Each structure stands twice: as structure tokens, then as C-alpha cells.
XYZ file of C-alpha atoms in Angstrom:
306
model
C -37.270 7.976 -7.748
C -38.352 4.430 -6.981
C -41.130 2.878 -7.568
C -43.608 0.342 -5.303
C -44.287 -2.915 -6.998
C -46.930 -5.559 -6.255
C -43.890 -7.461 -4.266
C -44.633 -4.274 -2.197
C -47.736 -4.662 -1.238
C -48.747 -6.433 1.668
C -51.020 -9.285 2.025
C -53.466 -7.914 3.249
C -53.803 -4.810 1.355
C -53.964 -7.536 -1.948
C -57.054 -9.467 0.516
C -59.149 -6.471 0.853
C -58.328 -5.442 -2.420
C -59.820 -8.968 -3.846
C -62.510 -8.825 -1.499
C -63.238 -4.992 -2.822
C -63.799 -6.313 -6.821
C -65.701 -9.277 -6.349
C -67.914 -7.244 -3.636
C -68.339 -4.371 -6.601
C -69.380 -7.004 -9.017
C -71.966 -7.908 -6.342
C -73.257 -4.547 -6.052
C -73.513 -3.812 -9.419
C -75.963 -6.450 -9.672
C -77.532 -5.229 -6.232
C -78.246 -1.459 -8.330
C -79.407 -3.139 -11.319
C -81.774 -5.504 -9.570
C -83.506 -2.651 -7.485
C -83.798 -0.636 -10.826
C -85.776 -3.160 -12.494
C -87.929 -4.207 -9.324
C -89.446 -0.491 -8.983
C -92.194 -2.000 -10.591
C -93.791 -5.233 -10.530
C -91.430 -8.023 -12.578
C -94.194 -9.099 -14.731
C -94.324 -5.235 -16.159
C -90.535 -5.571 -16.967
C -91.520 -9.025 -19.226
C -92.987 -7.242 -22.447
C -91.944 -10.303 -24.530
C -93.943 -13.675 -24.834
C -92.443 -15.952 -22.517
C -92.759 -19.845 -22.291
C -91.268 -21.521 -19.257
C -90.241 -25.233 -20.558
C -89.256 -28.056 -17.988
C -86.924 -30.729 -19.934
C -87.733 -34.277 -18.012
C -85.893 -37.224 -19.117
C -86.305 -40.323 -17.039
C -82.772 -41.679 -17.176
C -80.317 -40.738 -14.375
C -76.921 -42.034 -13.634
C -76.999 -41.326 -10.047
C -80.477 -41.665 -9.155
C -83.220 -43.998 -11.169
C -86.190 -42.165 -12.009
C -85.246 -39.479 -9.712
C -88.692 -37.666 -11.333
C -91.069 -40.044 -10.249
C -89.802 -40.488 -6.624
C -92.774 -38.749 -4.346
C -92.579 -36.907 -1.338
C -95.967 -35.615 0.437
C -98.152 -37.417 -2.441
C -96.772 -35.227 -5.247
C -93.620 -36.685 -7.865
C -90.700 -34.280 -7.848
C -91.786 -33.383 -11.323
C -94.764 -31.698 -10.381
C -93.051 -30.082 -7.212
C -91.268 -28.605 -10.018
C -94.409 -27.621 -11.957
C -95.659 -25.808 -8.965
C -93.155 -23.486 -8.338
C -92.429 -22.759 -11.786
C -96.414 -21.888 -11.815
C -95.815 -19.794 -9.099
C -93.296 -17.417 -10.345
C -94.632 -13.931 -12.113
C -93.789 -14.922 -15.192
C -96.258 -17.991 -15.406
C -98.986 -15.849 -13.593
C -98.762 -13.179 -15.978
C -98.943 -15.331 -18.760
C -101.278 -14.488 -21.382
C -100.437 -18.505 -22.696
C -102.901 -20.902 -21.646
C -99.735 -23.480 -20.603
C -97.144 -20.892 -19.479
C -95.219 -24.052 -18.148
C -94.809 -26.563 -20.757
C -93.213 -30.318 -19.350
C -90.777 -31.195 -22.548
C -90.634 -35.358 -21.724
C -88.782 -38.227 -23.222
C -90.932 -41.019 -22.168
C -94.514 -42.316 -21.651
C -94.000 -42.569 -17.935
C -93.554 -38.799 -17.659
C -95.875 -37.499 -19.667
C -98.711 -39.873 -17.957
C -97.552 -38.325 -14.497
C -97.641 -34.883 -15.691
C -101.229 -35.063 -17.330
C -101.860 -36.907 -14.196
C -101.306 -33.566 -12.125
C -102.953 -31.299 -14.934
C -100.006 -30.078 -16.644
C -98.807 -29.639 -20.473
C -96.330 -32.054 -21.627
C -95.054 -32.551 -24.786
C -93.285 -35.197 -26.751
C -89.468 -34.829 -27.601
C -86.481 -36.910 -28.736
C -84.693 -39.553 -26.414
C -82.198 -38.557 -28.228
C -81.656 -35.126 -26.612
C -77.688 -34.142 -25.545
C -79.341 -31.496 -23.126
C -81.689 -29.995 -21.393
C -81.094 -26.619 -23.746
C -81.432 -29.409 -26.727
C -84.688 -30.106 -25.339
C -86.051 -26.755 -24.395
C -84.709 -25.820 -28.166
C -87.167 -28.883 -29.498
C -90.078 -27.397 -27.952
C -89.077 -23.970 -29.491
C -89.622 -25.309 -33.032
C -93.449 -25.680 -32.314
C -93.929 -22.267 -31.176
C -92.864 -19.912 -33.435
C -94.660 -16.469 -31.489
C -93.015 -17.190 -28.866
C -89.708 -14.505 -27.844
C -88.270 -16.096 -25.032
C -87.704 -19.556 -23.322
C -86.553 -20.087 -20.005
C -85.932 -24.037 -19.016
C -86.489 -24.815 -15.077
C -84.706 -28.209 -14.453
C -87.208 -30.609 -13.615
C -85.338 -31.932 -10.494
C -85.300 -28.541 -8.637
C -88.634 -29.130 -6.609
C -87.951 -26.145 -3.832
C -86.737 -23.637 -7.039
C -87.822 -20.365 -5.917
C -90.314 -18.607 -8.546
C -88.627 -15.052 -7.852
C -84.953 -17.123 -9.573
C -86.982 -17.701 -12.610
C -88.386 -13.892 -12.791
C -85.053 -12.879 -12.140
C -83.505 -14.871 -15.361
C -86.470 -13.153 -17.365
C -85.981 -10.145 -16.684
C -82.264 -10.435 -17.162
C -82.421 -11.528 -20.390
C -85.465 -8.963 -21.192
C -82.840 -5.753 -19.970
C -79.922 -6.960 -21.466
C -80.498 -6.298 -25.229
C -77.280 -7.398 -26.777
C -77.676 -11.068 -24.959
C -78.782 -14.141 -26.346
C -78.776 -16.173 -23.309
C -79.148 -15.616 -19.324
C -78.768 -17.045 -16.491
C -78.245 -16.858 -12.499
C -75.593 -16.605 -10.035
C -75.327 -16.661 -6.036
C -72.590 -15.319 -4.251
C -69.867 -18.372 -2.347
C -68.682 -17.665 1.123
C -67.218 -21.336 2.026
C -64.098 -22.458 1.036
C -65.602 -26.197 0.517
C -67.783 -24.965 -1.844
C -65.229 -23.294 -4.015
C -63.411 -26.423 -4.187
C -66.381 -29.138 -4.976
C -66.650 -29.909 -8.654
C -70.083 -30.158 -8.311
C -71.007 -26.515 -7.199
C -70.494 -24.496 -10.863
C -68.455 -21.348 -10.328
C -69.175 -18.473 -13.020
C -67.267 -15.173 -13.330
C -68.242 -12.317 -15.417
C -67.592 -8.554 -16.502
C -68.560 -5.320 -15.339
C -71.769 -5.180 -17.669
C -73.118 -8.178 -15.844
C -71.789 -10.552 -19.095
C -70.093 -13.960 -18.236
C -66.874 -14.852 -18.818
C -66.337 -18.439 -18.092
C -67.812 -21.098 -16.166
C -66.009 -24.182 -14.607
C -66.158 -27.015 -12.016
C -62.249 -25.266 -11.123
C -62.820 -22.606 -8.690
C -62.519 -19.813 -10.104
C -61.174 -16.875 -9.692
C -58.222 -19.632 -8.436
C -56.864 -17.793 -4.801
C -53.299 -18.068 -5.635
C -52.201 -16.518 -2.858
C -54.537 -17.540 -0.605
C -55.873 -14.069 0.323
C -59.261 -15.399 2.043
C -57.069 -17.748 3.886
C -58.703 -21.762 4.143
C -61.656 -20.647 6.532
C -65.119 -22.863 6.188
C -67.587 -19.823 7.553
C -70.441 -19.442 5.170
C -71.932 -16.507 7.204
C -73.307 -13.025 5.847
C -70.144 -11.085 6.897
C -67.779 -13.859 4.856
C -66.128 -12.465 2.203
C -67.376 -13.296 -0.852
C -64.966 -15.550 -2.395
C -66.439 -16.813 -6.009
C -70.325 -17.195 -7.715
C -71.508 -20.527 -7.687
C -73.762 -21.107 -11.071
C -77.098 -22.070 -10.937
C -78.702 -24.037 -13.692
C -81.601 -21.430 -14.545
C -81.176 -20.186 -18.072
C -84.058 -18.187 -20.682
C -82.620 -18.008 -24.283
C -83.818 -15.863 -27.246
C -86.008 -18.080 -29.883
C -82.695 -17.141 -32.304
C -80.212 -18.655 -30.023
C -81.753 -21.785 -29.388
C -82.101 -22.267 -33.319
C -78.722 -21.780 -33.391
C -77.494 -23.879 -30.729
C -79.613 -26.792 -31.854
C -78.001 -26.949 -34.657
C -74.085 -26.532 -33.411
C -72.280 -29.047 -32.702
C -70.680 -30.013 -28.865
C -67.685 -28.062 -28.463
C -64.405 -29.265 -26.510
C -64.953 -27.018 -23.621
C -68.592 -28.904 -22.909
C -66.785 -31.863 -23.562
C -64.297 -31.622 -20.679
C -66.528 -29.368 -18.238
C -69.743 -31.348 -19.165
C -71.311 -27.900 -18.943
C -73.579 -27.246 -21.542
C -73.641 -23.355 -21.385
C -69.683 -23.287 -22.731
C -70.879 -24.527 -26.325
C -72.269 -20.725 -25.855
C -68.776 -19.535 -24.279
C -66.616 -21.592 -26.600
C -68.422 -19.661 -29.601
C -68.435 -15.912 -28.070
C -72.159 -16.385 -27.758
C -74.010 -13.253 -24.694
C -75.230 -14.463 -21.789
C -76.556 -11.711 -19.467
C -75.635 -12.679 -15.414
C -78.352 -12.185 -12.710
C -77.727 -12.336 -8.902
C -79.995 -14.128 -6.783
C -79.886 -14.411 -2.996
C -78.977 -18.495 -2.243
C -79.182 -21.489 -4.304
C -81.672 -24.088 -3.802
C -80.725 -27.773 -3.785
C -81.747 -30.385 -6.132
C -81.556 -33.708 -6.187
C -79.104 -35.616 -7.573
C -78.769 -38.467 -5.266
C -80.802 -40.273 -3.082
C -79.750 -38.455 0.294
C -80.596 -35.481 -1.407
C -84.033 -37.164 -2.233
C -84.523 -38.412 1.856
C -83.436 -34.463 2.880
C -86.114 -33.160 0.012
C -88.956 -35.499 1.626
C -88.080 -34.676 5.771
C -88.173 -30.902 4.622
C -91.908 -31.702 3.095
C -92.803 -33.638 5.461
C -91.760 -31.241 8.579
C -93.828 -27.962 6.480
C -96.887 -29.972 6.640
């Protein structure tokens, strides 16, 4: 009797069988989402929430990037605004569901400026978790923190109900976060576009600049089509996360690990120590600014929806 080996099979059978698993992992998020939205998001968040935006004024690539206006609001309080739009702040029983968590004067003048809650923390702060996990020490009641980035100004609010409620379904986690599906071979390869992979349960696995799952074989071919009907070849990260109160104590207090090190991702000191961190799916990512292009392509965008 002999026996077929994977020499056997053909490229193309091991292409649709690729495209097959990473479109099931998709799905499974698809079922799990619908489950939880047959009723309204804020009925799924039963735990007091606080949504924290860490703002430091530094920046390597852009100066200040915070401060920089576009249609007479900073990009810190573009931030503000969605975050106050998402369930989760509306449903608030908190007086400041979104709490600003600065590093400097400047900041915290703009956000009382705008009518927002800032708070004091350290300059000190390695991260935006670090920061977020500051905050958490002066509000003991609360359950859960999620941390918005303060230079995501077009965030969408249903991303941020979508990390709560992953983290409020998911039991056994200590952390959550968000993932959108990669259809461009460009994207896979850029260092700067996260790439996550995770388990059946919806768990993560790893997360690197690399692109993983690495195409050894090249089964989706080098294509650049980013269209609905692309095969889906990777899950680009997105740099939502809500934490348990007990998790941030604990990552406060741990030290960098040599995976953050080399990735300069902050989420693999939770990795590195087999930490949870629940995955949910959201439709597209939204861009942020890190330079000052993105900053010109942020302002046209607000200036052509007036």
C-alpha cells in the first residue's frame, strides 16, 4: 500500500487549504461577534468600565503630534470625541467615562480646554499600558480599563465596544485586544503594520513586525489586491487593548521582557509571560498618525467632511 505525502500534494490544493484555516479563524470570530451583538453592546458590559487615553507629548517622528489641529480641534480631543462616542462611554454610569492620562502641562491645559478629564501621571512612563496601569491605582471600583491611543483621531467607537466586550465574554482572559483581516501582500511585509495570530478559542499566540504566518511557499503568490474577494493572508494588530484591574497591577510591576525589547511591542511582556489576551475582529483599521504626511492626509479628510 503506499501512502500520499505532503510532497504529493499540489500547490494549489496546499493554497486553498491555507486560505480555508485562516478564513475559519475569521468566521469564528464572525459567529461569536453576531452572538454577542443580539443585543445592544452596552447590555453585554456588566462590569465598570473606564476608557483611559495615555498622551505623552514627546514623539520621535512627529513633535507634539497631539497638539497639531485640524478643523479647530487638537488631535487629542479628536480622540476624546470618538472615544465619547462609543457605547461604552455613553452607557457609562462614571461621570468621566474617558479619562486623558497626560505627562505634561501642555496636555492637560488642552484637554480641560475642550472639557475633558485629565489626570496627572509619570514622565517616566515605558508605555501607554504603564500609563493606563497609573491611572488604575486611583480607581480601585473600577473592573476594566481599555486605553484608546491618543493619536487615533478617526478610531471608530464600535473598535472600542468591540475590545469590551471581548474581554467581558472571555472569562479566562486578562487582556484583549483587536484584529483586522490583511489582503495585500505590502502590508504583510511592512514592519510597521503589527501582524497577530491566534487559536481556535479566539486567544493570541504571538504578535510581530515579521509577517506572520511566514508564506513559505508562497501559496497566495506576490499579488498587491487588497479587495473583498482577496484571500485573507495574515491579521494586522491594532493597538486597542482593555485589561482586567488585576493584570495591569501585575504588569506595572514586571519588568520589560526580551521579546518587547526586540519587537518594541508592548503586549509580548504579556506573551513572553503566558499572560490571556482574548482576540476580537473588527472590519478595517483606521490610520493614525505617526508622521507628518499622515497628519496633512488626517486634516484634507476633515477638511473635505465639512
Amino acid at each position: 500500500m503506499s501512502t500520499v505525502g505532503p510532497a504529493a500534494v499540489s500547490p494549489g490544493i496546499r493554497r486553498t487549504l491555507l486560505w480555508v484555516f485562516l478564513e475559519s479563524l475569521r468566521l469564528r470570530s464572525l459567529i461569536r461577534m453576531i452572538a454577542s451583538s443580539r443585543r445592544p453592546v452596552h447590555e453585554n458590559l456588566t462590569m465598570k468600565i473606564q476608557i483611559v487615553i495615555p498622551a505623552r507629548l514627546a514623539s520621535s517622528r512627529l513633535p507634539e503630534k497631539l497638539l497639531l489641529r485640524a478643523g479647530g480641534k487638537s488631535v487629542l480631543q479628536h480622540t476624546y470625541d470618538a472615544a465619547m462616542r462609543s457605547q461604552t462611554a455613553i452607557h457609562s454610569d462614571s461621570s468621566s467615562p474617558v479619562i486623558v492620562a497626560v505627562d505634561d502641562d501642555r496636555l492637560y491645559d488642552e484637554v480641560l480646554s475642550f472639557g475633558g478629564h485629565a489626570v496627572r501621571t509619570s514622565v517616566d512612563c515605558a508605555s501607554g499600558t504603564d500609563r493606563v496601569a497609573e491611572v488604575a491605582t486611583q480607581q480601585p471600583q473600577t473592573d476594566i480599563f481599555v486605553n484608546v491611543q491618543g493619536d487615533e483621531p478617526e478610531i471608530d467607537p464600535d473598535a472600542i465596544d468591540r475590545v469590551a466586550t471581548a474581554l467581558c465574554d472571555d472569562a479566562n482572559a486578562e487582556m484583549a485586544t483587536v484584529v483586522t483581516p490583511i489582503r495585500d501582500h505590502q502590508r504583510m511585509q511592512d514592519p510597521a503594520c503589527v501582524k497577530a495570530v491566534f487559536d481556535d478559542a479566539m486567544r493570541a499566540i504571538y504578535f510581530s513586525r515579521a509577517p506572520i504566518p511566514f508564506d513559505r511557499d508562497g501559496k497566495f503568490g506576490t499579488g498587491h489586491g487588497d479587495g473583498p474577494d482577496s484571500p485573507v493572508l495574515g491579521y494586522q494588530h491594532l493597538g486597542l487593548y482593555a485589561y482586567r484591574r488585576e493584570f495591569l497591577t501585575w504588569f506595572a510591576g514586571q519588568a520589560c521582557g526580551v521579546l518587547e525589547s526586540i519587537e518594541r511591542l508592548e503586549q509580548l511582556r504579556a506573551i513572553q509571560a503566558g499572560r490571556r489576551i482574548a482576540i476580537g475582529l473588527v472590519d478595517a483599521a483606521t490610520p493614525g498618525i505617526d508622521t507628518e504626511e499622515d497628519f496633512r492626509q488626517f486634516a484634507d479628510r476633515v477638511e473635505t467632511a465639512k
